[in-house]
Amino acid sequence: KAVGAFNCLSTYEAVRPKLVQKKVVEEALLPALALRKKTFGDGDEYKAMRADAVMASANLVGKQEFSVLASEPDAFKTVMKCLRYGLEAQVWAGVTWTAYSALLPLSKLTVSDCNKPILHELGLVVLLVRVLQECINKIELELG
């Protein structure tokens, strides 16, 4: 639950510098990411905790070139998975994700040049086009 709270806090611009200053990424989120399935099993709680840790880390340090997430191969896949499930309004890891919950960390990750090829390879451009199309459709319906 604490990792989820860090993820929520990391979405607030005013709070981010304080979390970085307190070394939340190094002292809480990275250790959470280091926990393996063998210790906790492969249940929903474990998957949701990892997704929250990845997205909070991206919100806090994802802009940095060669951030700690660049060496975490599944981190990008996790955020992309959350975006896909958010677009479908489906539950994954016991959580109903929203597109927004993944778009903020993805926007941070796209700033770093070293992340761009990975995100492209994982299909981010296609998903972002879909996000825009869905937003446009929603606006058209509301104006309609």
Short mmCIF file of N, CA, C and O in Angstrom, two decimals:
data_model
loop_
_atom_site.label_atom_id
_atom_site.label_comp_id
_atom_site.label_asym_id
_atom_site.label_seq_id
_atom_site.Cartn_x
_atom_site.Cartn_y
_atom_site.Cartn_z
N LYS A 1 0.82 -1.20 0.00
CA LYS A 1 0.00 0.00 0.00
C LYS A 1 0.86 1.26 0.00
O LYS A 1 0.48 2.26 -0.58
N ALA A 2 2.02 1.20 0.66
CA ALA A 2 2.90 2.37 0.71
C ALA A 2 3.41 2.72 -0.68
O ALA A 2 3.50 3.91 -1.03
N VAL A 3 3.73 1.72 -1.49
CA VAL A 3 4.22 1.98 -2.84
C VAL A 3 3.12 2.66 -3.66
O VAL A 3 3.39 3.60 -4.41
N GLY A 4 1.89 2.22 -3.50
CA GLY A 4 0.77 2.86 -4.18
C GLY A 4 0.60 4.31 -3.75
O GLY A 4 0.31 5.18 -4.57
N ALA A 5 0.83 4.57 -2.47
CA ALA A 5 0.75 5.95 -1.97
C ALA A 5 1.85 6.80 -2.59
O ALA A 5 1.60 7.96 -2.98
N PHE A 6 3.06 6.26 -2.70
CA PHE A 6 4.14 7.00 -3.36
C PHE A 6 3.78 7.30 -4.81
O PHE A 6 4.07 8.36 -5.33
N ASN A 7 3.15 6.33 -5.48
CA ASN A 7 2.74 6.55 -6.86
C ASN A 7 1.75 7.71 -6.94
O ASN A 7 1.89 8.60 -7.78
N CYS A 8 0.77 7.72 -6.07
CA CYS A 8 -0.21 8.82 -6.06
C CYS A 8 0.48 10.16 -5.78
O CYS A 8 0.24 11.15 -6.48
N LEU A 9 1.34 10.18 -4.78
CA LEU A 9 2.04 11.43 -4.44
C LEU A 9 2.92 11.91 -5.58
O LEU A 9 3.07 13.12 -5.80
N SER A 10 3.51 10.98 -6.32
CA SER A 10 4.44 11.35 -7.40
C SER A 10 3.74 12.04 -8.57
O SER A 10 4.40 12.59 -9.43
N THR A 11 2.43 12.03 -8.58
CA THR A 11 1.71 12.69 -9.67
C THR A 11 1.56 14.19 -9.42
O THR A 11 1.16 14.92 -10.33
N TYR A 12 1.88 14.65 -8.22
CA TYR A 12 1.75 16.07 -7.89
C TYR A 12 3.08 16.79 -8.07
O TYR A 12 4.06 16.47 -7.41
N GLU A 13 3.06 17.75 -8.97
CA GLU A 13 4.28 18.50 -9.33
C GLU A 13 4.98 19.07 -8.10
O GLU A 13 6.20 19.00 -7.99
N ALA A 14 4.24 19.63 -7.16
CA ALA A 14 4.84 20.27 -5.99
C ALA A 14 5.49 19.26 -5.05
O ALA A 14 6.41 19.61 -4.30
N VAL A 15 5.04 18.02 -5.09
CA VAL A 15 5.55 17.00 -4.17
C VAL A 15 6.78 16.29 -4.73
O VAL A 15 7.63 15.82 -3.97
N ARG A 16 6.88 16.21 -6.06
CA ARG A 16 7.97 15.45 -6.69
C ARG A 16 9.36 15.82 -6.17
O ARG A 16 10.13 14.92 -5.82
N PRO A 17 9.73 17.11 -6.11
CA PRO A 17 11.08 17.43 -5.63
C PRO A 17 11.34 16.94 -4.20
O PRO A 17 12.45 16.51 -3.89
N LYS A 18 10.32 16.96 -3.38
CA LYS A 18 10.48 16.50 -2.00
C LYS A 18 10.72 15.00 -1.95
O LYS A 18 11.54 14.51 -1.17
N LEU A 19 10.01 14.26 -2.80
CA LEU A 19 10.20 12.81 -2.84
C LEU A 19 11.59 12.45 -3.37
O LEU A 19 12.22 11.52 -2.87
N VAL A 20 12.06 13.20 -4.36
CA VAL A 20 13.41 12.97 -4.88
C VAL A 20 14.44 13.30 -3.82
O VAL A 20 15.39 12.55 -3.59
N GLN A 21 14.25 14.42 -3.14
CA GLN A 21 15.17 14.85 -2.08
C GLN A 21 15.24 13.81 -0.96
O GLN A 21 16.31 13.55 -0.41
N LYS A 22 14.12 13.20 -0.63
CA LYS A 22 14.07 12.18 0.43
C LYS A 22 14.54 10.81 -0.06
O LYS A 22 14.50 9.84 0.69
N LYS A 23 14.98 10.75 -1.30
CA LYS A 23 15.51 9.52 -1.91
C LYS A 23 14.50 8.37 -1.90
O LYS A 23 14.84 7.21 -1.66
N VAL A 24 13.25 8.70 -2.17
CA VAL A 24 12.19 7.69 -2.20
C VAL A 24 12.48 6.63 -3.27
O VAL A 24 12.24 5.45 -3.05
N VAL A 25 12.99 7.06 -4.42
CA VAL A 25 13.28 6.09 -5.49
C VAL A 25 14.32 5.08 -5.01
O VAL A 25 14.10 3.87 -5.08
N GLU A 26 15.43 5.59 -4.49
CA GLU A 26 16.54 4.71 -4.09
C GLU A 26 16.21 3.87 -2.85
O GLU A 26 16.60 2.71 -2.76
N GLU A 27 15.49 4.45 -1.90
CA GLU A 27 15.31 3.77 -0.62
C GLU A 27 13.99 3.01 -0.49
O GLU A 27 13.87 2.18 0.41
N ALA A 28 13.03 3.27 -1.37
CA ALA A 28 11.75 2.58 -1.26
C ALA A 28 11.34 1.90 -2.56
O ALA A 28 10.96 0.73 -2.56
N LEU A 29 11.39 2.65 -3.66
CA LEU A 29 10.85 2.11 -4.91
C LEU A 29 11.76 1.07 -5.56
O LEU A 29 11.29 0.04 -6.02
N LEU A 30 13.06 1.34 -5.60
CA LEU A 30 13.97 0.34 -6.18
C LEU A 30 14.00 -0.95 -5.38
O LEU A 30 13.97 -2.04 -5.97
N PRO A 31 14.04 -0.88 -4.05
CA PRO A 31 13.94 -2.13 -3.30
C PRO A 31 12.63 -2.88 -3.58
O PRO A 31 12.62 -4.11 -3.64
N ALA A 32 11.54 -2.14 -3.78
CA ALA A 32 10.27 -2.80 -4.11
C ALA A 32 10.36 -3.48 -5.47
O ALA A 32 9.86 -4.60 -5.65
N LEU A 33 11.02 -2.83 -6.43
CA LEU A 33 11.19 -3.44 -7.75
C LEU A 33 12.11 -4.66 -7.70
O LEU A 33 11.99 -5.56 -8.51
N ALA A 34 13.02 -4.65 -6.75
CA ALA A 34 13.97 -5.76 -6.64
C ALA A 34 13.33 -7.02 -6.06
O ALA A 34 13.87 -8.11 -6.21
N LEU A 35 12.19 -6.87 -5.41
CA LEU A 35 11.50 -8.03 -4.85
C LEU A 35 11.08 -8.94 -5.99
O LEU A 35 10.56 -8.49 -7.00
N ARG A 36 11.29 -10.17 -5.84
CA ARG A 36 11.01 -11.12 -6.92
C ARG A 36 9.76 -11.94 -6.64
O ARG A 36 9.32 -12.07 -5.51
N LYS A 37 9.23 -12.51 -7.68
CA LYS A 37 8.04 -13.34 -7.58
C LYS A 37 8.24 -14.47 -6.58
O LYS A 37 7.31 -14.87 -5.90
N LYS A 38 9.46 -14.98 -6.50
CA LYS A 38 9.73 -16.11 -5.61
C LYS A 38 9.38 -15.76 -4.16
O LYS A 38 8.95 -16.60 -3.40
N THR A 39 9.58 -14.49 -3.81
CA THR A 39 9.31 -14.06 -2.45
C THR A 39 7.83 -13.83 -2.21
O THR A 39 7.30 -14.21 -1.18
N PHE A 40 7.15 -13.24 -3.17
CA PHE A 40 5.78 -12.81 -2.97
C PHE A 40 4.75 -13.54 -3.83
O PHE A 40 3.57 -13.27 -3.72
N GLY A 41 5.20 -14.42 -4.69
CA GLY A 41 4.26 -15.07 -5.59
C GLY A 41 3.96 -14.15 -6.76
O GLY A 41 4.49 -13.06 -6.87
N ASP A 42 3.07 -14.61 -7.60
CA ASP A 42 2.75 -13.87 -8.83
C ASP A 42 1.33 -13.32 -8.78
O ASP A 42 0.69 -13.16 -9.80
N GLY A 43 0.86 -13.03 -7.59
CA GLY A 43 -0.51 -12.57 -7.43
C GLY A 43 -0.72 -11.12 -7.82
O GLY A 43 0.23 -10.38 -8.13
N ASP A 44 -1.97 -10.72 -7.78
CA ASP A 44 -2.34 -9.36 -8.16
C ASP A 44 -1.65 -8.31 -7.31
O ASP A 44 -1.24 -7.26 -7.82
N GLU A 45 -1.55 -8.57 -6.02
CA GLU A 45 -0.93 -7.57 -5.14
C GLU A 45 0.51 -7.30 -5.54
O GLU A 45 0.97 -6.15 -5.57
N TYR A 46 1.24 -8.35 -5.88
CA TYR A 46 2.63 -8.21 -6.31
C TYR A 46 2.71 -7.41 -7.62
O TYR A 46 3.49 -6.48 -7.76
N LYS A 47 1.85 -7.77 -8.59
CA LYS A 47 1.87 -7.09 -9.89
C LYS A 47 1.50 -5.61 -9.74
O LYS A 47 2.12 -4.75 -10.36
N ALA A 48 0.50 -5.32 -8.93
CA ALA A 48 0.08 -3.93 -8.73
C ALA A 48 1.18 -3.14 -8.03
O ALA A 48 1.44 -1.99 -8.39
N MET A 49 1.84 -3.75 -7.06
CA MET A 49 2.94 -3.08 -6.35
C MET A 49 4.07 -2.75 -7.31
O MET A 49 4.60 -1.65 -7.31
N ARG A 50 4.42 -3.69 -8.17
CA ARG A 50 5.48 -3.44 -9.15
C ARG A 50 5.07 -2.33 -10.13
O ARG A 50 5.87 -1.46 -10.45
N ALA A 51 3.83 -2.36 -10.60
CA ALA A 51 3.36 -1.32 -11.52
C ALA A 51 3.41 0.05 -10.85
O ALA A 51 3.87 1.03 -11.44
N ASP A 52 2.96 0.12 -9.60
CA ASP A 52 3.01 1.39 -8.86
C ASP A 52 4.44 1.86 -8.67
O ASP A 52 4.74 3.05 -8.81
N ALA A 53 5.35 0.95 -8.36
CA ALA A 53 6.76 1.31 -8.16
C ALA A 53 7.38 1.83 -9.46
O ALA A 53 8.12 2.81 -9.45
N VAL A 54 7.07 1.17 -10.56
CA VAL A 54 7.59 1.60 -11.86
C VAL A 54 7.07 2.98 -12.22
O VAL A 54 7.83 3.87 -12.61
N MET A 55 5.76 3.17 -12.08
CA MET A 55 5.18 4.44 -12.49
C MET A 55 5.61 5.59 -11.57
O MET A 55 5.89 6.69 -12.05
N ALA A 56 5.72 5.33 -10.29
CA ALA A 56 6.22 6.38 -9.38
C ALA A 56 7.66 6.73 -9.71
O ALA A 56 8.03 7.91 -9.75
N SER A 57 8.48 5.72 -9.98
CA SER A 57 9.88 5.97 -10.34
C SER A 57 9.97 6.78 -11.63
O SER A 57 10.76 7.71 -11.74
N ALA A 58 9.13 6.42 -12.60
CA ALA A 58 9.12 7.18 -13.86
C ALA A 58 8.70 8.62 -13.62
O ALA A 58 9.29 9.55 -14.19
N ASN A 59 7.71 8.83 -12.79
CA ASN A 59 7.26 10.19 -12.48
C ASN A 59 8.37 11.01 -11.83
O ASN A 59 8.46 12.21 -12.04
N LEU A 60 9.21 10.35 -11.05
CA LEU A 60 10.24 11.06 -10.28
C LEU A 60 11.57 11.20 -11.02
O LEU A 60 12.21 12.25 -10.93
N VAL A 61 12.01 10.18 -11.72
CA VAL A 61 13.34 10.23 -12.35
C VAL A 61 13.34 9.80 -13.81
O VAL A 61 14.39 9.69 -14.43
N GLY A 62 12.18 9.56 -14.40
CA GLY A 62 12.09 9.05 -15.77
C GLY A 62 12.67 9.96 -16.82
O GLY A 62 13.08 9.50 -17.88
N LYS A 63 12.74 11.27 -16.55
CA LYS A 63 13.29 12.22 -17.52
C LYS A 63 14.80 12.11 -17.65
O LYS A 63 15.37 12.52 -18.65
N GLN A 64 15.44 11.58 -16.63
CA GLN A 64 16.90 11.54 -16.61
C GLN A 64 17.43 10.53 -17.63
O GLN A 64 16.88 9.44 -17.78
N GLU A 65 18.49 10.92 -18.32
CA GLU A 65 19.15 9.97 -19.22
C GLU A 65 19.71 8.82 -18.38
O GLU A 65 20.32 9.05 -17.34
N PHE A 66 19.47 7.62 -18.84
CA PHE A 66 19.96 6.41 -18.16
C PHE A 66 19.51 6.36 -16.71
O PHE A 66 20.29 6.05 -15.81
N SER A 67 18.25 6.68 -16.48
CA SER A 67 17.69 6.58 -15.14
C SER A 67 17.69 5.13 -14.69
O SER A 67 17.97 4.22 -15.48
N VAL A 68 17.35 4.92 -13.44
CA VAL A 68 17.33 3.56 -12.90
C VAL A 68 16.37 2.67 -13.67
O VAL A 68 16.56 1.45 -13.71
N LEU A 69 15.36 3.24 -14.30
CA LEU A 69 14.41 2.43 -15.05
C LEU A 69 14.98 1.91 -16.36
O LEU A 69 14.52 0.90 -16.87
N ALA A 70 15.98 2.60 -16.89
CA ALA A 70 16.58 2.16 -18.15
C ALA A 70 17.20 0.78 -18.02
O ALA A 70 17.31 0.04 -18.99
N SER A 71 17.60 0.42 -16.80
CA SER A 71 18.20 -0.90 -16.57
C SER A 71 17.17 -1.92 -16.07
O SER A 71 17.52 -3.04 -15.76
N GLU A 72 15.93 -1.52 -16.00
CA GLU A 72 14.85 -2.41 -15.55
C GLU A 72 14.02 -2.79 -16.78
O GLU A 72 13.12 -2.07 -17.18
N PRO A 73 14.35 -3.92 -17.42
CA PRO A 73 13.76 -4.25 -18.72
C PRO A 73 12.24 -4.34 -18.75
O PRO A 73 11.62 -3.99 -19.75
N ASP A 74 11.63 -4.76 -17.68
CA ASP A 74 10.18 -4.91 -17.68
C ASP A 74 9.45 -3.62 -17.32
O ASP A 74 8.22 -3.55 -17.42
N ALA A 75 10.18 -2.61 -16.89
CA ALA A 75 9.54 -1.37 -16.44
C ALA A 75 8.71 -0.74 -17.54
O ALA A 75 7.54 -0.37 -17.33
N PHE A 76 9.28 -0.61 -18.72
CA PHE A 76 8.56 0.02 -19.83
C PHE A 76 7.35 -0.81 -20.24
O PHE A 76 6.28 -0.27 -20.51
N LYS A 77 7.54 -2.13 -20.27
CA LYS A 77 6.43 -3.02 -20.63
C LYS A 77 5.29 -2.89 -19.63
O LYS A 77 4.12 -2.94 -20.01
N THR A 78 5.63 -2.72 -18.37
CA THR A 78 4.60 -2.60 -17.33
C THR A 78 3.77 -1.34 -17.53
O THR A 78 2.54 -1.39 -17.47
N VAL A 79 4.42 -0.22 -17.79
CA VAL A 79 3.68 1.04 -17.99
C VAL A 79 2.82 0.94 -19.25
O VAL A 79 1.66 1.38 -19.25
N MET A 80 3.36 0.34 -20.28
CA MET A 80 2.59 0.17 -21.51
C MET A 80 1.38 -0.74 -21.28
O MET A 80 0.29 -0.48 -21.79
N LYS A 81 1.56 -1.78 -20.49
CA LYS A 81 0.46 -2.68 -20.17
C LYS A 81 -0.63 -1.92 -19.42
O LYS A 81 -1.82 -2.08 -19.70
N CYS A 82 -0.24 -1.07 -18.48
CA CYS A 82 -1.22 -0.27 -17.74
C CYS A 82 -1.98 0.66 -18.67
O CYS A 82 -3.20 0.84 -18.52
N LEU A 83 -1.29 1.23 -19.65
CA LEU A 83 -1.97 2.10 -20.62
C LEU A 83 -2.96 1.30 -21.45
O LEU A 83 -4.11 1.72 -21.64
N ARG A 84 -2.55 0.14 -21.92
CA ARG A 84 -3.46 -0.70 -22.72
C ARG A 84 -4.71 -1.07 -21.92
O ARG A 84 -5.83 -0.96 -22.41
N TYR A 85 -4.51 -1.51 -20.70
CA TYR A 85 -5.65 -1.88 -19.86
C TYR A 85 -6.50 -0.66 -19.54
O TYR A 85 -7.72 -0.75 -19.46
N GLY A 86 -5.87 0.49 -19.36
CA GLY A 86 -6.61 1.72 -19.12
C GLY A 86 -7.48 2.10 -20.29
O GLY A 86 -8.62 2.53 -20.13
N LEU A 87 -6.93 1.96 -21.50
CA LEU A 87 -7.71 2.27 -22.70
C LEU A 87 -8.90 1.34 -22.86
O LEU A 87 -9.94 1.73 -23.39
N GLU A 88 -8.74 0.11 -22.40
CA GLU A 88 -9.83 -0.87 -22.50
C GLU A 88 -10.75 -0.83 -21.29
O GLU A 88 -11.75 -1.54 -21.25
N ALA A 89 -10.40 -0.02 -20.28
CA ALA A 89 -11.13 0.05 -19.01
C ALA A 89 -11.26 -1.34 -18.40
O ALA A 89 -12.32 -1.74 -17.92
N GLN A 90 -10.15 -2.07 -18.45
CA GLN A 90 -10.13 -3.43 -17.92
C GLN A 90 -9.27 -3.50 -16.67
O GLN A 90 -8.39 -2.68 -16.45
N VAL A 91 -9.53 -4.53 -15.89
CA VAL A 91 -8.78 -4.77 -14.66
C VAL A 91 -7.55 -5.59 -14.97
O VAL A 91 -7.61 -6.57 -15.73
N TRP A 92 -6.42 -5.18 -14.42
CA TRP A 92 -5.20 -5.98 -14.45
C TRP A 92 -4.54 -5.84 -13.08
O TRP A 92 -4.47 -4.75 -12.52
N ALA A 93 -4.11 -6.92 -12.53
CA ALA A 93 -3.46 -6.96 -11.22
C ALA A 93 -4.40 -6.42 -10.14
O ALA A 93 -3.98 -5.78 -9.19
N GLY A 94 -5.68 -6.68 -10.31
CA GLY A 94 -6.66 -6.27 -9.32
C GLY A 94 -6.97 -4.78 -9.31
O GLY A 94 -7.63 -4.28 -8.41
N VAL A 95 -6.49 -4.06 -10.33
CA VAL A 95 -6.67 -2.61 -10.39
C VAL A 95 -7.35 -2.25 -11.71
O VAL A 95 -7.00 -2.79 -12.76
N THR A 96 -8.31 -1.34 -11.64
CA THR A 96 -8.88 -0.77 -12.86
C THR A 96 -8.04 0.44 -13.21
O THR A 96 -8.15 1.49 -12.59
N TRP A 97 -7.17 0.28 -14.19
CA TRP A 97 -6.24 1.34 -14.57
C TRP A 97 -6.96 2.37 -15.42
O TRP A 97 -7.95 2.08 -16.07
N THR A 98 -6.43 3.57 -15.43
CA THR A 98 -6.91 4.61 -16.35
C THR A 98 -5.76 4.95 -17.27
O THR A 98 -4.59 4.74 -16.92
N ALA A 99 -6.09 5.44 -18.44
CA ALA A 99 -5.03 5.84 -19.37
C ALA A 99 -4.15 6.91 -18.72
O ALA A 99 -2.93 6.88 -18.85
N TYR A 100 -4.77 7.82 -17.99
CA TYR A 100 -4.00 8.90 -17.36
C TYR A 100 -2.93 8.35 -16.41
O TYR A 100 -1.83 8.88 -16.35
N SER A 101 -3.25 7.29 -15.69
CA SER A 101 -2.28 6.76 -14.72
C SER A 101 -0.99 6.33 -15.39
O SER A 101 0.07 6.34 -14.78
N ALA A 102 -1.07 5.95 -16.66
CA ALA A 102 0.13 5.54 -17.40
C ALA A 102 0.69 6.67 -18.27
O ALA A 102 1.88 6.69 -18.56
N LEU A 103 -0.15 7.61 -18.67
CA LEU A 103 0.33 8.68 -19.56
C LEU A 103 1.31 9.61 -18.86
O LEU A 103 2.28 10.06 -19.49
N LEU A 104 1.10 9.92 -17.60
CA LEU A 104 2.04 10.80 -16.91
C LEU A 104 3.43 10.17 -16.84
O LEU A 104 4.41 10.79 -17.26
N PRO A 105 3.58 8.93 -16.35
CA PRO A 105 4.93 8.33 -16.36
C PRO A 105 5.51 8.20 -17.77
O PRO A 105 6.70 8.40 -17.96
N LEU A 106 4.68 7.87 -18.74
CA LEU A 106 5.18 7.76 -20.11
C LEU A 106 5.66 9.11 -20.62
O LEU A 106 6.67 9.18 -21.33
N SER A 107 4.96 10.18 -20.26
CA SER A 107 5.41 11.51 -20.70
C SER A 107 6.77 11.84 -20.11
O SER A 107 7.59 12.50 -20.75
N LYS A 108 7.03 11.37 -18.91
CA LYS A 108 8.35 11.59 -18.29
C LYS A 108 9.41 10.74 -19.00
O LYS A 108 10.51 11.21 -19.30
N LEU A 109 9.08 9.49 -19.27
CA LEU A 109 10.04 8.58 -19.90
C LEU A 109 10.41 9.01 -21.31
O LEU A 109 11.54 8.78 -21.75
N THR A 110 9.50 9.66 -22.02
CA THR A 110 9.78 10.05 -23.41
C THR A 110 10.76 11.22 -23.50
O THR A 110 11.31 11.47 -24.58
N VAL A 111 11.01 11.91 -22.40
CA VAL A 111 11.96 13.03 -22.42
C VAL A 111 13.39 12.52 -22.62
O VAL A 111 14.20 13.14 -23.29
N SER A 112 13.69 11.38 -22.05
CA SER A 112 15.04 10.82 -22.11
C SER A 112 15.28 10.15 -23.47
O SER A 112 14.55 9.26 -23.88
N ASP A 113 16.32 10.59 -24.15
CA ASP A 113 16.65 10.03 -25.47
C ASP A 113 16.92 8.53 -25.42
O ASP A 113 16.58 7.82 -26.36
N CYS A 114 17.50 8.06 -24.32
CA CYS A 114 17.83 6.63 -24.26
C CYS A 114 16.58 5.76 -24.16
O CYS A 114 16.61 4.58 -24.48
N ASN A 115 15.46 6.34 -23.73
CA ASN A 115 14.21 5.58 -23.60
C ASN A 115 13.41 5.51 -24.90
O ASN A 115 12.59 4.62 -25.07
N LYS A 116 13.63 6.45 -25.78
CA LYS A 116 12.77 6.58 -26.97
C LYS A 116 12.77 5.34 -27.86
O LYS A 116 11.69 4.91 -28.28
N PRO A 117 13.91 4.74 -28.17
CA PRO A 117 13.86 3.54 -29.02
C PRO A 117 13.08 2.39 -28.38
O PRO A 117 12.33 1.69 -29.07
N ILE A 118 13.22 2.23 -27.08
CA ILE A 118 12.51 1.14 -26.39
C ILE A 118 11.01 1.39 -26.45
O ILE A 118 10.23 0.49 -26.76
N LEU A 119 10.60 2.62 -26.14
CA LEU A 119 9.18 2.95 -26.15
C LEU A 119 8.58 2.83 -27.55
O LEU A 119 7.46 2.34 -27.71
N HIS A 120 9.35 3.22 -28.55
CA HIS A 120 8.88 3.07 -29.94
C HIS A 120 8.70 1.60 -30.28
O HIS A 120 7.68 1.20 -30.86
N GLU A 121 9.69 0.81 -29.92
CA GLU A 121 9.64 -0.63 -30.20
C GLU A 121 8.44 -1.30 -29.53
O GLU A 121 7.86 -2.25 -30.06
N LEU A 122 8.06 -0.80 -28.35
CA LEU A 122 6.93 -1.37 -27.62
C LEU A 122 5.57 -0.88 -28.13
O LEU A 122 4.54 -1.29 -27.63
N GLY A 123 5.59 0.01 -29.12
CA GLY A 123 4.34 0.45 -29.74
C GLY A 123 3.70 1.68 -29.12
O GLY A 123 2.49 1.88 -29.25
N LEU A 124 4.50 2.52 -28.48
CA LEU A 124 3.93 3.70 -27.83
C LEU A 124 3.24 4.63 -28.82
O LEU A 124 2.15 5.15 -28.52
N VAL A 125 3.81 4.82 -29.99
CA VAL A 125 3.22 5.75 -30.96
C VAL A 125 1.81 5.31 -31.33
O VAL A 125 0.87 6.12 -31.33
N VAL A 126 1.63 4.04 -31.58
CA VAL A 126 0.31 3.52 -31.94
C VAL A 126 -0.67 3.75 -30.79
O VAL A 126 -1.82 4.17 -31.00
N LEU A 127 -0.24 3.49 -29.57
CA LEU A 127 -1.12 3.70 -28.43
C LEU A 127 -1.47 5.18 -28.22
O LEU A 127 -2.60 5.52 -27.87
N LEU A 128 -0.49 6.05 -28.44
CA LEU A 128 -0.76 7.49 -28.28
C LEU A 128 -1.75 7.99 -29.34
O LEU A 128 -2.61 8.83 -29.04
N VAL A 129 -1.64 7.47 -30.55
CA VAL A 129 -2.61 7.82 -31.59
C VAL A 129 -4.00 7.37 -31.16
O VAL A 129 -4.99 8.10 -31.29
N ARG A 130 -4.07 6.19 -30.59
CA ARG A 130 -5.37 5.68 -30.10
C ARG A 130 -5.92 6.57 -28.97
O ARG A 130 -7.12 6.86 -28.94
N VAL A 131 -5.06 7.00 -28.06
CA VAL A 131 -5.48 7.89 -26.98
C VAL A 131 -6.08 9.17 -27.58
O VAL A 131 -7.16 9.61 -27.17
N LEU A 132 -5.37 9.75 -28.54
CA LEU A 132 -5.87 10.98 -29.17
C LEU A 132 -7.20 10.76 -29.89
O LEU A 132 -8.11 11.58 -29.80
N GLN A 133 -7.30 9.65 -30.60
CA GLN A 133 -8.55 9.35 -31.30
C GLN A 133 -9.71 9.22 -30.32
O GLN A 133 -10.80 9.73 -30.56
N GLU A 134 -9.47 8.54 -29.22
CA GLU A 134 -10.53 8.37 -28.23
C GLU A 134 -10.92 9.69 -27.57
O GLU A 134 -12.10 9.93 -27.31
N CYS A 135 -9.94 10.54 -27.34
CA CYS A 135 -10.24 11.87 -26.78
C CYS A 135 -11.06 12.70 -27.75
O CYS A 135 -12.03 13.35 -27.36
N ILE A 136 -10.68 12.66 -29.01
CA ILE A 136 -11.41 13.41 -30.04
C ILE A 136 -12.84 12.88 -30.15
O ILE A 136 -13.80 13.66 -30.21
N ASN A 137 -12.99 11.56 -30.16
CA ASN A 137 -14.32 10.97 -30.25
C ASN A 137 -15.19 11.38 -29.06
O ASN A 137 -16.37 11.68 -29.22
N LYS A 138 -14.60 11.39 -27.89
CA LYS A 138 -15.34 11.77 -26.69
C LYS A 138 -15.78 13.23 -26.76
O LYS A 138 -16.93 13.57 -26.43
N ILE A 139 -14.91 14.10 -27.22
CA ILE A 139 -15.26 15.54 -27.36
C ILE A 139 -16.36 15.71 -28.39
O ILE A 139 -17.32 16.45 -28.18
N GLU A 140 -16.24 14.99 -29.51
CA GLU A 140 -17.26 15.09 -30.55
C GLU A 140 -18.63 14.64 -30.04
O GLU A 140 -19.65 15.24 -30.35
N LEU A 141 -18.64 13.57 -29.23
CA LEU A 141 -19.89 13.09 -28.65
C LEU A 141 -20.49 14.12 -27.71
O LEU A 141 -21.69 14.35 -27.69
N GLU A 142 -19.63 14.75 -26.91
CA GLU A 142 -20.11 15.74 -25.95
C GLU A 142 -20.63 16.99 -26.66
O GLU A 142 -21.58 17.61 -26.19
N LEU A 143 -20.02 17.34 -27.77
CA LEU A 143 -20.46 18.53 -28.52
C LEU A 143 -21.66 18.23 -29.42
O LEU A 143 -22.39 19.14 -29.80
N GLY A 144 -21.78 16.93 -29.77
CA GLY A 144 -22.69 16.45 -30.75
C GLY A 144 -24.08 16.75 -30.66
O GLY A 144 -24.94 16.98 -31.32
#
